[in-house]
CSV table of N, CA, C and O in Angstrom, one decimal:
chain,number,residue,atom,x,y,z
A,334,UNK,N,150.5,-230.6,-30.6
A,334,UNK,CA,151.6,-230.1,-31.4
A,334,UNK,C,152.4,-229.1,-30.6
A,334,UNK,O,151.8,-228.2,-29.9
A,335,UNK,N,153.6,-229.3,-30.7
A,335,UNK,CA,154.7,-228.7,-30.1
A,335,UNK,C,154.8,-226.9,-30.3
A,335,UNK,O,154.9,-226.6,-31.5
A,336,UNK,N,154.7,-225.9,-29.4
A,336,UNK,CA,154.4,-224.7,-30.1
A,336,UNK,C,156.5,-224.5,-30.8
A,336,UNK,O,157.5,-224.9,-30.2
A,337,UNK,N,156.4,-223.5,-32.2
A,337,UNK,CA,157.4,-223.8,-32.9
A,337,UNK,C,158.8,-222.8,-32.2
A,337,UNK,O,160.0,-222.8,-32.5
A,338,UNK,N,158.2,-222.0,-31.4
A,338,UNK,CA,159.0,-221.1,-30.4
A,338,UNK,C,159.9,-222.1,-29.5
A,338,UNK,O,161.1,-222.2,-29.3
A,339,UNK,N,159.1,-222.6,-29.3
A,339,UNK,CA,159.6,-223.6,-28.1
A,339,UNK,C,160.7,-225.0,-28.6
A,339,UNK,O,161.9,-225.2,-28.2
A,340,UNK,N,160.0,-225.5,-29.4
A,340,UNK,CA,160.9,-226.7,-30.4
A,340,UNK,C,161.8,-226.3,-30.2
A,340,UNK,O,162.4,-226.6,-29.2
A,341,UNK,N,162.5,-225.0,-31.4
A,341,UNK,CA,163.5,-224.4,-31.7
A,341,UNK,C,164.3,-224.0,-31.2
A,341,UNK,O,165.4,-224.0,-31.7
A,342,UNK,N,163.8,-223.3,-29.9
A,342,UNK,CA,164.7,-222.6,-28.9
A,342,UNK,C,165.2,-222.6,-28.1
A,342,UNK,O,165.9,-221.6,-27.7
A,343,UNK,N,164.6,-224.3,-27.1
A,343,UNK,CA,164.5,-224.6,-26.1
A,343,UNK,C,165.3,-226.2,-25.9
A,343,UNK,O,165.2,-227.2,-26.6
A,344,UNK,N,166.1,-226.0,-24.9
A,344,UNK,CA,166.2,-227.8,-24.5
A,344,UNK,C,165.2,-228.3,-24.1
A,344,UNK,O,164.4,-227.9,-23.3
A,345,UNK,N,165.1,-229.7,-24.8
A,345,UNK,CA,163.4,-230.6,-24.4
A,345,UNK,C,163.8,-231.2,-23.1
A,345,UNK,O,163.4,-232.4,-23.1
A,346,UNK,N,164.5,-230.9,-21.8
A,346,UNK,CA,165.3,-232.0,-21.0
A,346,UNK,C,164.6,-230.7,-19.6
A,346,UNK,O,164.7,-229.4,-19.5
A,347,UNK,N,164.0,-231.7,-18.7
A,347,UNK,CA,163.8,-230.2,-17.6
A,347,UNK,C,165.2,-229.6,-17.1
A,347,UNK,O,166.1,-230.4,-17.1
A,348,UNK,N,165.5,-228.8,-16.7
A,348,UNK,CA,164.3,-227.7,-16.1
A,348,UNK,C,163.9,-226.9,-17.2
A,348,UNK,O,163.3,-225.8,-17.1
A,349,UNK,N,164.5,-227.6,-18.4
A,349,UNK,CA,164.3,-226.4,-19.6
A,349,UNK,C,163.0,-226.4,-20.3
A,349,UNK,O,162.6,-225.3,-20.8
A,350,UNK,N,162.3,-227.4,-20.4
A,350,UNK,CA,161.0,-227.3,-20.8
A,350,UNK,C,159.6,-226.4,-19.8
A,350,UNK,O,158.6,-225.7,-20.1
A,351,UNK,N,160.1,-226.9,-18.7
A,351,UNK,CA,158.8,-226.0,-17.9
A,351,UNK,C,159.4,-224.3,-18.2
A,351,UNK,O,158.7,-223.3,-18.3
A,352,UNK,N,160.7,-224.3,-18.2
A,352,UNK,CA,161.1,-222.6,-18.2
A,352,UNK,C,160.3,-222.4,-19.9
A,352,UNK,O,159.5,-221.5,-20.3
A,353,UNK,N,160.8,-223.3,-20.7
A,353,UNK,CA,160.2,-222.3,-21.6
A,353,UNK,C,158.6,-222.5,-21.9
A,353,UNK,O,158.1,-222.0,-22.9
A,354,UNK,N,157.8,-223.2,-21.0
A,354,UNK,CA,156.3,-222.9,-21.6
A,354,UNK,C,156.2,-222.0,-20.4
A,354,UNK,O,155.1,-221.5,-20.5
A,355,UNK,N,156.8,-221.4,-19.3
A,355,UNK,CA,156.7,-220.3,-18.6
A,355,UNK,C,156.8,-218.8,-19.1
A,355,UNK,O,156.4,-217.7,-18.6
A,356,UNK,N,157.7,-219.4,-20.6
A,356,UNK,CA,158.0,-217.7,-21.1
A,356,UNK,C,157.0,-217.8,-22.1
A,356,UNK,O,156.2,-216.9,-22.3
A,357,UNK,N,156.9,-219.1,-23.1
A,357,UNK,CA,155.7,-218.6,-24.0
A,357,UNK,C,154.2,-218.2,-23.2
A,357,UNK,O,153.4,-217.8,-24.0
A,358,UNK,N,153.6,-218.3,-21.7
A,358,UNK,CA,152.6,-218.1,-21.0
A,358,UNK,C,152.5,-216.5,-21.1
A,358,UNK,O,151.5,-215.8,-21.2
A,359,UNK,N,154.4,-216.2,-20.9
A,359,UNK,CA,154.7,-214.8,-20.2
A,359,UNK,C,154.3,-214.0,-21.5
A,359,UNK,O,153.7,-213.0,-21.6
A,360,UNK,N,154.9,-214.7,-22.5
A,360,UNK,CA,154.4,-213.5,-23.7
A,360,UNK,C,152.7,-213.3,-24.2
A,360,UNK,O,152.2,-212.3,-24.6
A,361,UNK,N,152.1,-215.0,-24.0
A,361,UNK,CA,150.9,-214.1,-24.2
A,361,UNK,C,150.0,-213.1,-23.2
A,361,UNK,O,148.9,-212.5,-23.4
A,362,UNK,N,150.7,-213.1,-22.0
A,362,UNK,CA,150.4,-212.0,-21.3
A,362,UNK,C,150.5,-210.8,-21.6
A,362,UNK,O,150.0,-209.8,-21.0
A,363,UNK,N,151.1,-210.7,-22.8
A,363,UNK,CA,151.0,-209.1,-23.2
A,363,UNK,C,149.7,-209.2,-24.4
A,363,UNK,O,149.5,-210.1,-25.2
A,364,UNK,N,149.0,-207.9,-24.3
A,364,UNK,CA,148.0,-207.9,-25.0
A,364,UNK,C,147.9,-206.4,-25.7
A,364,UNK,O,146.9,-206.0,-26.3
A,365,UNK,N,149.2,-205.8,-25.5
A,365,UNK,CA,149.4,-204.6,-26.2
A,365,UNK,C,150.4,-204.2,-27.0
A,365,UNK,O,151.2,-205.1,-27.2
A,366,UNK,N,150.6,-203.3,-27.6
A,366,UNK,CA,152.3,-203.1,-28.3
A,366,UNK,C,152.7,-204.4,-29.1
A,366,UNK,O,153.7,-204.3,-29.7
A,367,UNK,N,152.0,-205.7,-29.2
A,367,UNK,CA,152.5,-206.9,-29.6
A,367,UNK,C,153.3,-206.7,-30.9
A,367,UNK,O,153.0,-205.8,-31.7
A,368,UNK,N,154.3,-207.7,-31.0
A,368,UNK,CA,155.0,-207.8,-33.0
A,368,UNK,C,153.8,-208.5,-33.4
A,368,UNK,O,153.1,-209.4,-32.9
A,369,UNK,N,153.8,-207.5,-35.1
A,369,UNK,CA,152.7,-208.4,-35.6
A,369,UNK,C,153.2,-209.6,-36.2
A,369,UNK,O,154.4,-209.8,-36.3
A,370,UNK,N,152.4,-210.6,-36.6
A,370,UNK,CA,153.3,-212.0,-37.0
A,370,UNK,C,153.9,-211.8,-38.1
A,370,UNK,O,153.4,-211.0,-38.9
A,371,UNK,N,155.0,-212.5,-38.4
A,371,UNK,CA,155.9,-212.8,-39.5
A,371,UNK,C,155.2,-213.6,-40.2
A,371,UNK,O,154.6,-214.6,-39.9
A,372,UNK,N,155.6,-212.6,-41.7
A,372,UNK,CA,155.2,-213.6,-43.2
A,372,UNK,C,155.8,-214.3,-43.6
A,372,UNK,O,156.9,-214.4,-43.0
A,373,UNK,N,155.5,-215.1,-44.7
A,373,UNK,CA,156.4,-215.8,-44.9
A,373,UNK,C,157.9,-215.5,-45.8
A,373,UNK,O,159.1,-215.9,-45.6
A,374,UNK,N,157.2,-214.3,-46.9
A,374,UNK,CA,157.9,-213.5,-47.3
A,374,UNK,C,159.5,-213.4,-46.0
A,374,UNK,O,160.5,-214.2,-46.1
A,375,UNK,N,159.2,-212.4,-44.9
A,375,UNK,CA,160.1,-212.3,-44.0
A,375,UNK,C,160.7,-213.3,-43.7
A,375,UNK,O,161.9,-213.2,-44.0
A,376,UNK,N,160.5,-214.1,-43.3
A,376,UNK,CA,160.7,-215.4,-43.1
A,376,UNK,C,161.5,-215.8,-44.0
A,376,UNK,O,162.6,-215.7,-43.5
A,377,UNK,N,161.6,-216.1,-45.4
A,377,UNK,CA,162.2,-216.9,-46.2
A,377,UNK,C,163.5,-215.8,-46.7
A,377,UNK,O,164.4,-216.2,-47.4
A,378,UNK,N,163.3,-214.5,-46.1
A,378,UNK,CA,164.1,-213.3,-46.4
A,378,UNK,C,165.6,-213.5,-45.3
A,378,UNK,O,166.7,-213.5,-45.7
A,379,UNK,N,165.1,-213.8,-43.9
A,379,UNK,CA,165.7,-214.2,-43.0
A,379,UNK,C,166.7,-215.1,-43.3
A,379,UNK,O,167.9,-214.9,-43.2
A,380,UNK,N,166.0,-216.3,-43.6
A,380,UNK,CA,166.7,-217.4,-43.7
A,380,UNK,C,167.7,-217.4,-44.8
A,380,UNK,O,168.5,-218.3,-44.9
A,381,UNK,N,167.7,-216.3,-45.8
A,381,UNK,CA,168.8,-216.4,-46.7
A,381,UNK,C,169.9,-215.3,-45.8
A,381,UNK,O,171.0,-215.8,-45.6
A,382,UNK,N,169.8,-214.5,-45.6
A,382,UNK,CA,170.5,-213.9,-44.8
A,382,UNK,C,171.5,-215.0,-43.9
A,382,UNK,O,172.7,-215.0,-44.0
A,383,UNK,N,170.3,-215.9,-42.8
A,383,UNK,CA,171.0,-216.4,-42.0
A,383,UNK,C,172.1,-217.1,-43.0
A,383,UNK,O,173.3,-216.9,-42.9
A,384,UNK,N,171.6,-218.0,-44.1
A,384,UNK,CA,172.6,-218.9,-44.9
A,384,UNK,C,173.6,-218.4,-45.6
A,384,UNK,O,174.6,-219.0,-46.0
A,385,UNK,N,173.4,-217.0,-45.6
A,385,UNK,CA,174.6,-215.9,-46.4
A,385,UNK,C,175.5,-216.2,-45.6
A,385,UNK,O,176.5,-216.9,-45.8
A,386,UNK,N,175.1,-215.5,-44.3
A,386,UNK,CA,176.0,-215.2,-43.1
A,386,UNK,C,177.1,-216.1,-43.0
A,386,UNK,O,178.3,-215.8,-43.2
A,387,UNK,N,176.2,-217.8,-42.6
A,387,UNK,CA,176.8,-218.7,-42.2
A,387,UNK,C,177.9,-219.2,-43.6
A,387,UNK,O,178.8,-220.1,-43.5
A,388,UNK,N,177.7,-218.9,-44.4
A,388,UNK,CA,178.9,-219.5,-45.4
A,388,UNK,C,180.0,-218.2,-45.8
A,388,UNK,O,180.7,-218.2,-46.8
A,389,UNK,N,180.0,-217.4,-45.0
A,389,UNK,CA,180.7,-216.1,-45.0
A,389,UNK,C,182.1,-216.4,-44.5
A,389,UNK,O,182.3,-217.5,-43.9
A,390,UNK,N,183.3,-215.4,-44.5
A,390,UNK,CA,184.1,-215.4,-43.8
A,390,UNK,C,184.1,-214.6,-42.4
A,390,UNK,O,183.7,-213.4,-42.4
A,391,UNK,N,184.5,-215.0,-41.3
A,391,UNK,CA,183.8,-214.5,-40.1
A,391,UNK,C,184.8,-213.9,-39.9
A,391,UNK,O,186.0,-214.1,-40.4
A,392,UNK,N,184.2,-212.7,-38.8
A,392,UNK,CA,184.7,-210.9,-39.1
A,392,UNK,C,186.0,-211.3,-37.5
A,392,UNK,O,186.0,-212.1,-36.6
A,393,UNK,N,186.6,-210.5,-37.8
A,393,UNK,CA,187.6,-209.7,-36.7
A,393,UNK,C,187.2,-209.5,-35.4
A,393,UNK,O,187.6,-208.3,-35.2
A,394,UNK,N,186.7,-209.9,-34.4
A,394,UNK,CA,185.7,-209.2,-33.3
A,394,UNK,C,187.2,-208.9,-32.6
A,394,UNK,O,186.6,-208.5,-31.6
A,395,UNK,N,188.2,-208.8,-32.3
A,395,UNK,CA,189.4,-208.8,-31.4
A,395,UNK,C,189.4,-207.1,-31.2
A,395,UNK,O,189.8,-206.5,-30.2
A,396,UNK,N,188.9,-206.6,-32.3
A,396,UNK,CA,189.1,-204.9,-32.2
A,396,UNK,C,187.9,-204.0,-31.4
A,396,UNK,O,187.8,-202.8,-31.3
A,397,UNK,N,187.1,-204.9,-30.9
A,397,UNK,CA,185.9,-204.4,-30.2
A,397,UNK,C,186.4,-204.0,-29.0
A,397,UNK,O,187.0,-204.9,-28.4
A,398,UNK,N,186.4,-202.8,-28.1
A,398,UNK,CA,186.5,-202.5,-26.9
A,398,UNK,C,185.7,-201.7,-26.2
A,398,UNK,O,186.0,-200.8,-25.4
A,399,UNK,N,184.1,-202.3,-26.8
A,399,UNK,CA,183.5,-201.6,-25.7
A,399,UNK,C,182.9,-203.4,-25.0
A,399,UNK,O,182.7,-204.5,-25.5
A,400,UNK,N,182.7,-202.9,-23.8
A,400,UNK,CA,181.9,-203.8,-22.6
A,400,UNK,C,181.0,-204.9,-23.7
A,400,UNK,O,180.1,-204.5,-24.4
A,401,UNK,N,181.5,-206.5,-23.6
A,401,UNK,CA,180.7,-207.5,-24.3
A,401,UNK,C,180.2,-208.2,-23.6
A,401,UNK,O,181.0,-208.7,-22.8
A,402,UNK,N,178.7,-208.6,-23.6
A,402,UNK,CA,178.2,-209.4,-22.5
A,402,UNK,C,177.5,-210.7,-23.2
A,402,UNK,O,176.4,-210.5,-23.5
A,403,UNK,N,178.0,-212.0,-23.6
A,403,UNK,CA,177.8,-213.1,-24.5
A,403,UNK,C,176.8,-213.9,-23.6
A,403,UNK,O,177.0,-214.3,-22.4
A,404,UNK,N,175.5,-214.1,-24.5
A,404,UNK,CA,174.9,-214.9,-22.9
A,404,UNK,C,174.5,-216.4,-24.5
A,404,UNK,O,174.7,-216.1,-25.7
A,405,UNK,N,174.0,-217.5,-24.2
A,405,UNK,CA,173.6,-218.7,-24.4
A,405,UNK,C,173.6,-219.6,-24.0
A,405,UNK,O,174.5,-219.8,-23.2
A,406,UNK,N,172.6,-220.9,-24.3
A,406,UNK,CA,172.2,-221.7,-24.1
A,406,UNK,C,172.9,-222.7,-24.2
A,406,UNK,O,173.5,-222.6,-25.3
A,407,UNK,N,173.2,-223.8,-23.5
A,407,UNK,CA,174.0,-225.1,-23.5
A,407,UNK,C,173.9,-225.8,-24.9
A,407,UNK,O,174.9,-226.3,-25.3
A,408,UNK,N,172.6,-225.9,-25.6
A,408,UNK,CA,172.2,-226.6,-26.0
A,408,UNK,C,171.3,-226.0,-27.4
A,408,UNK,O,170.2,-226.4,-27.7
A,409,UNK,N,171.9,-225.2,-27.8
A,409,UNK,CA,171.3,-223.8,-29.2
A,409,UNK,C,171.7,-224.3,-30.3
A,409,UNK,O,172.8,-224.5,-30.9
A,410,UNK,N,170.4,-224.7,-30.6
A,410,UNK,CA,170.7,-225.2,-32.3
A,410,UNK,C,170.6,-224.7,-33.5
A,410,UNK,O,170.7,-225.2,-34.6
A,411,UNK,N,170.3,-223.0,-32.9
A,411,UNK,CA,170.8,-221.7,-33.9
A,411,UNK,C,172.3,-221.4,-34.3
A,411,UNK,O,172.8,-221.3,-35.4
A,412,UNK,N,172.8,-221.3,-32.7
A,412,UNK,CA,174.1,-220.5,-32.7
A,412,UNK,C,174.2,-221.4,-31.5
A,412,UNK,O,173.6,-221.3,-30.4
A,413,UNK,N,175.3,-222.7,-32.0
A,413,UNK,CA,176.3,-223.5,-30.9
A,413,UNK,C,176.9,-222.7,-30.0
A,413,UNK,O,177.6,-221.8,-30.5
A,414,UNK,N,176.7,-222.9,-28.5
A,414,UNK,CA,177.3,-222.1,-27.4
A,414,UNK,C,179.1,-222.3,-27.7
A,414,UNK,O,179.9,-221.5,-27.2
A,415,UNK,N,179.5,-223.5,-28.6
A,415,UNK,CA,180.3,-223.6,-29.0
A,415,UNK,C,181.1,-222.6,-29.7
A,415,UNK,O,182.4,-222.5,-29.6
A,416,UNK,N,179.9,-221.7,-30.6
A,416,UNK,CA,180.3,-220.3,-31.1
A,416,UNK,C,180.7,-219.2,-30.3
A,416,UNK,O,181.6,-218.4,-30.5
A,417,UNK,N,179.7,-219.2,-29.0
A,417,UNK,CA,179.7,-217.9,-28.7
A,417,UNK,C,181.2,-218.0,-27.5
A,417,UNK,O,181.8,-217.0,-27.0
A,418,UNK,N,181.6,-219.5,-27.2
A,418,UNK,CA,182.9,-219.8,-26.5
A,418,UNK,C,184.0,-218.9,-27.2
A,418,UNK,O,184.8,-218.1,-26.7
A,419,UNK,N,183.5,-219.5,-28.7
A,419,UNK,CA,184.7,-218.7,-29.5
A,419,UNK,C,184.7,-217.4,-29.3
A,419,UNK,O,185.6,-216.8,-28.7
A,420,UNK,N,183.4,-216.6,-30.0
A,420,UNK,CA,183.7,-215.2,-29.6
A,420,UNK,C,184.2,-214.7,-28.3
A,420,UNK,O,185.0,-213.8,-28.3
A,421,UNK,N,184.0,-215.1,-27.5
A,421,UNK,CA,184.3,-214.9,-25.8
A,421,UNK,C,186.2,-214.8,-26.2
A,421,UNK,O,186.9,-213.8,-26.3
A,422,UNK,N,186.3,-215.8,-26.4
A,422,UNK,CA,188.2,-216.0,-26.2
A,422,UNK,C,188.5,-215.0,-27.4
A,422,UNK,O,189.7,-214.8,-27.4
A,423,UNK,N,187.8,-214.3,-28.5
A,423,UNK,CA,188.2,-213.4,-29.5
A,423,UNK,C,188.2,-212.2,-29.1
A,423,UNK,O,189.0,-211.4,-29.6
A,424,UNK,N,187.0,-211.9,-28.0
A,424,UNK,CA,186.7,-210.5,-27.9
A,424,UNK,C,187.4,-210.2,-26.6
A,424,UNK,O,187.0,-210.8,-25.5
A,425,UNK,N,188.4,-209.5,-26.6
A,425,UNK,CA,189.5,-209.3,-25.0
A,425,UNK,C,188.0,-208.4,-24.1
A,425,UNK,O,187.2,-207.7,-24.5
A,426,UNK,N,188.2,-209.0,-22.8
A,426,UNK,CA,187.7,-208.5,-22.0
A,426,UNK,C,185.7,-208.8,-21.9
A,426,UNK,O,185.0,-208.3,-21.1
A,427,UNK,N,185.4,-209.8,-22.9
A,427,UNK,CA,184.0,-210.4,-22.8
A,427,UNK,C,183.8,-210.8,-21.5
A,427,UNK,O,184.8,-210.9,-20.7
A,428,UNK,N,182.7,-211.1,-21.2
A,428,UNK,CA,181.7,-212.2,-20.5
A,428,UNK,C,180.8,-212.6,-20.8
A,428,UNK,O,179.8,-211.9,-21.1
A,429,UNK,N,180.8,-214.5,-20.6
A,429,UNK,CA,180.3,-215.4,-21.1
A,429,UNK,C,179.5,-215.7,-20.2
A,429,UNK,O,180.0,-215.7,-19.0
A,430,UNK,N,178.2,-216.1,-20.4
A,430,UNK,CA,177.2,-216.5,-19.5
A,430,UNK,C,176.9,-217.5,-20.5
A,430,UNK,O,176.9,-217.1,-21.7
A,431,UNK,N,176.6,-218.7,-20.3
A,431,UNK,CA,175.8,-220.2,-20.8
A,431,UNK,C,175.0,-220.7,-19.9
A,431,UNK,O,175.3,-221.2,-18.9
A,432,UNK,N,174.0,-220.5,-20.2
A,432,UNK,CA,172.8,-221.1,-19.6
A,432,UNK,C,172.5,-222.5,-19.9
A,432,UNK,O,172.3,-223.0,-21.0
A,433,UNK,N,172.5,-223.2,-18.5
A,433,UNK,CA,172.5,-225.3,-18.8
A,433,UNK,C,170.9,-225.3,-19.0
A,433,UNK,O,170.2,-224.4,-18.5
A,434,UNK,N,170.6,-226.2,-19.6
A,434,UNK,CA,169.2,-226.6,-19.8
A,434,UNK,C,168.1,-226.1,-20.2
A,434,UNK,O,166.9,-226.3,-19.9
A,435,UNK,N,169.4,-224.9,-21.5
A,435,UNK,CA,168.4,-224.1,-22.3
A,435,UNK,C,169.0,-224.0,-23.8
A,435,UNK,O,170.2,-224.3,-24.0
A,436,UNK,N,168.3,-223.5,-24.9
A,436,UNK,CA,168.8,-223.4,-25.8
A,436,UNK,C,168.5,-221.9,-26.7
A,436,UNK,O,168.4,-221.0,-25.9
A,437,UNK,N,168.3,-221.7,-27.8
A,437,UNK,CA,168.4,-220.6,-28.3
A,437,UNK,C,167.7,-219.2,-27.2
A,437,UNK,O,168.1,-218.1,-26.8
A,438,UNK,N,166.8,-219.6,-27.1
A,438,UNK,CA,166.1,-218.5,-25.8
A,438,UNK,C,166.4,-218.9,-24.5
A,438,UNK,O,165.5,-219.0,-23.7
A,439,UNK,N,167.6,-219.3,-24.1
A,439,UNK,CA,168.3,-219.6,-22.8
A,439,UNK,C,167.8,-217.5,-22.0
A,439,UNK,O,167.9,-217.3,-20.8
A,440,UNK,N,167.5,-217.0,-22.6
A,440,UNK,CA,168.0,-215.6,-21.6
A,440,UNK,C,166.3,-215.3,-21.6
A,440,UNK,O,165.9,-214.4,-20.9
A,441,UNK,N,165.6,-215.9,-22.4
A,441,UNK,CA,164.2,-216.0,-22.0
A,441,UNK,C,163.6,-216.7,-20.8
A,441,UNK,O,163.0,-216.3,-19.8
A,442,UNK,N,164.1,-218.0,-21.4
A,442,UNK,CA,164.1,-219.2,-20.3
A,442,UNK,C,164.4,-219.2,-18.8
A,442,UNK,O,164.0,-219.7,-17.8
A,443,UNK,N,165.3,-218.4,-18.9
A,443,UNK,CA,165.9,-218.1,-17.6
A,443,UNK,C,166.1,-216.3,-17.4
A,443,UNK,O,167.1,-215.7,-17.1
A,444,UNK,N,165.1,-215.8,-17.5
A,444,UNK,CA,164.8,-214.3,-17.2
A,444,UNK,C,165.4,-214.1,-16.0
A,444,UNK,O,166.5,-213.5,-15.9
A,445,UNK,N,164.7,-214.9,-14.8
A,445,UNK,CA,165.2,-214.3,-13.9
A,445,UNK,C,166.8,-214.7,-13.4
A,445,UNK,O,167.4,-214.0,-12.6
A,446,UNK,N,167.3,-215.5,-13.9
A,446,UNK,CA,168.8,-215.3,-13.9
A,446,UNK,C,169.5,-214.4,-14.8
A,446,UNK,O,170.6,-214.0,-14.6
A,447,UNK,N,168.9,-214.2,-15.8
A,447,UNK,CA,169.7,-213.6,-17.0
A,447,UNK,C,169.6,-211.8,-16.4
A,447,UNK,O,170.5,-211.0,-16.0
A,448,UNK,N,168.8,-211.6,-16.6
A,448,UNK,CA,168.1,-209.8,-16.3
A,448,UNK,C,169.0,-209.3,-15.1
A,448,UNK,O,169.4,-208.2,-15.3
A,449,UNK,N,169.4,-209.9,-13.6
A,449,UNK,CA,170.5,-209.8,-12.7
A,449,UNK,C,171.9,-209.3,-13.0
A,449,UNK,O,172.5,-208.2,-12.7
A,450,UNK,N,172.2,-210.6,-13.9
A,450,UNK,CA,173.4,-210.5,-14.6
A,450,UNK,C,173.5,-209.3,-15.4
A,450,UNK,O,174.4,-208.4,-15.2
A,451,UNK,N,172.8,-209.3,-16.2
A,451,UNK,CA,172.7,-208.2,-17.7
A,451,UNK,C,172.7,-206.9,-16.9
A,451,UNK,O,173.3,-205.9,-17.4
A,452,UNK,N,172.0,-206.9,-15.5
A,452,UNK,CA,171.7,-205.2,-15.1
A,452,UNK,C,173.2,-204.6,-14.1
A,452,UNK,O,173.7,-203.5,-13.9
A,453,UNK,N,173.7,-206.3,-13.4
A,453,UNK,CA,175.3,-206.1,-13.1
A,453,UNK,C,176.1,-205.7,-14.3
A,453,UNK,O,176.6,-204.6,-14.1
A,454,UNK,N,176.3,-206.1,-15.1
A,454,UNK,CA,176.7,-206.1,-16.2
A,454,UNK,C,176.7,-204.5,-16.7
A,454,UNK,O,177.6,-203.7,-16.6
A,455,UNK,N,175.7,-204.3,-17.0
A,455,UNK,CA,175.5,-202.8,-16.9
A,455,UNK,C,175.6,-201.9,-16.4
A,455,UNK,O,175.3,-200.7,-16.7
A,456,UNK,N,176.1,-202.6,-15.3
A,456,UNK,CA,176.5,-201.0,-13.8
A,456,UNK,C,177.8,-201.1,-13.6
A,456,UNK,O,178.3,-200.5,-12.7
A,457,UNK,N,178.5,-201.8,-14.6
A,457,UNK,CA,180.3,-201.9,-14.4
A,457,UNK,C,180.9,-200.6,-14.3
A,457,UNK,O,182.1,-200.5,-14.2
């Protein structure tokens, strides 16, 4: 069985699959500080939220001016990279990073590209 981290957040097409059983390996490497697991409670708390959100009217981002760094997955079946295109051309002065052959954890998937960027990014 498919672990449900991975399904969800990952493109099933390489190079995206070996990146993401490389990051679920990477997380059980930690054996300290861990998040405890989510109930279901939480869980079902979430998911209304998310479903609020998404039938909402979507906000203004044009008035943001501090430093935006938009990163996602080609292939995110949370949040379509399709969306975050849009925020990019909303928010004056963003950058857009899309990660090919990844999906909702594209910036997991691809740590070591993503963390580069993010720390450039941060030294503007």
């Amino acid at each position: 069985m498919a672990c449900p981290l991975v399904s969800c957040r990952v493109r099933a097409v390489p190079p995206g699959k070996p990146a993401a059983r490389a990051f679920v390996n990477r997380l059980k490497e930690r054996t300290i500080d861990r998040d405890a697991p989510i109930t279901v409670k939480a869980l079902q708390t979430q998911l209304k939220a998310i479903t609020k959100w998404g039938r909402s009217a979507p906000a203004d981002p044009s008035n943001i001016t501090a430093p935006t760094l938009i990163a996602n997955g080609d292939n995110d079946r949370m949040v379509p990279s399709v969306l975050s295109e849009d925020l990019h051309r909303r928010i004056p002065g963003s950058e857009l990073i899309i990660f090919p052959d990844s999906g909702h954890g594209g910036i997991f998937q691809f740590h070591d590209k993503f963390a580069p960027s993010a720390v450039q990014f941060l030294d503007l």
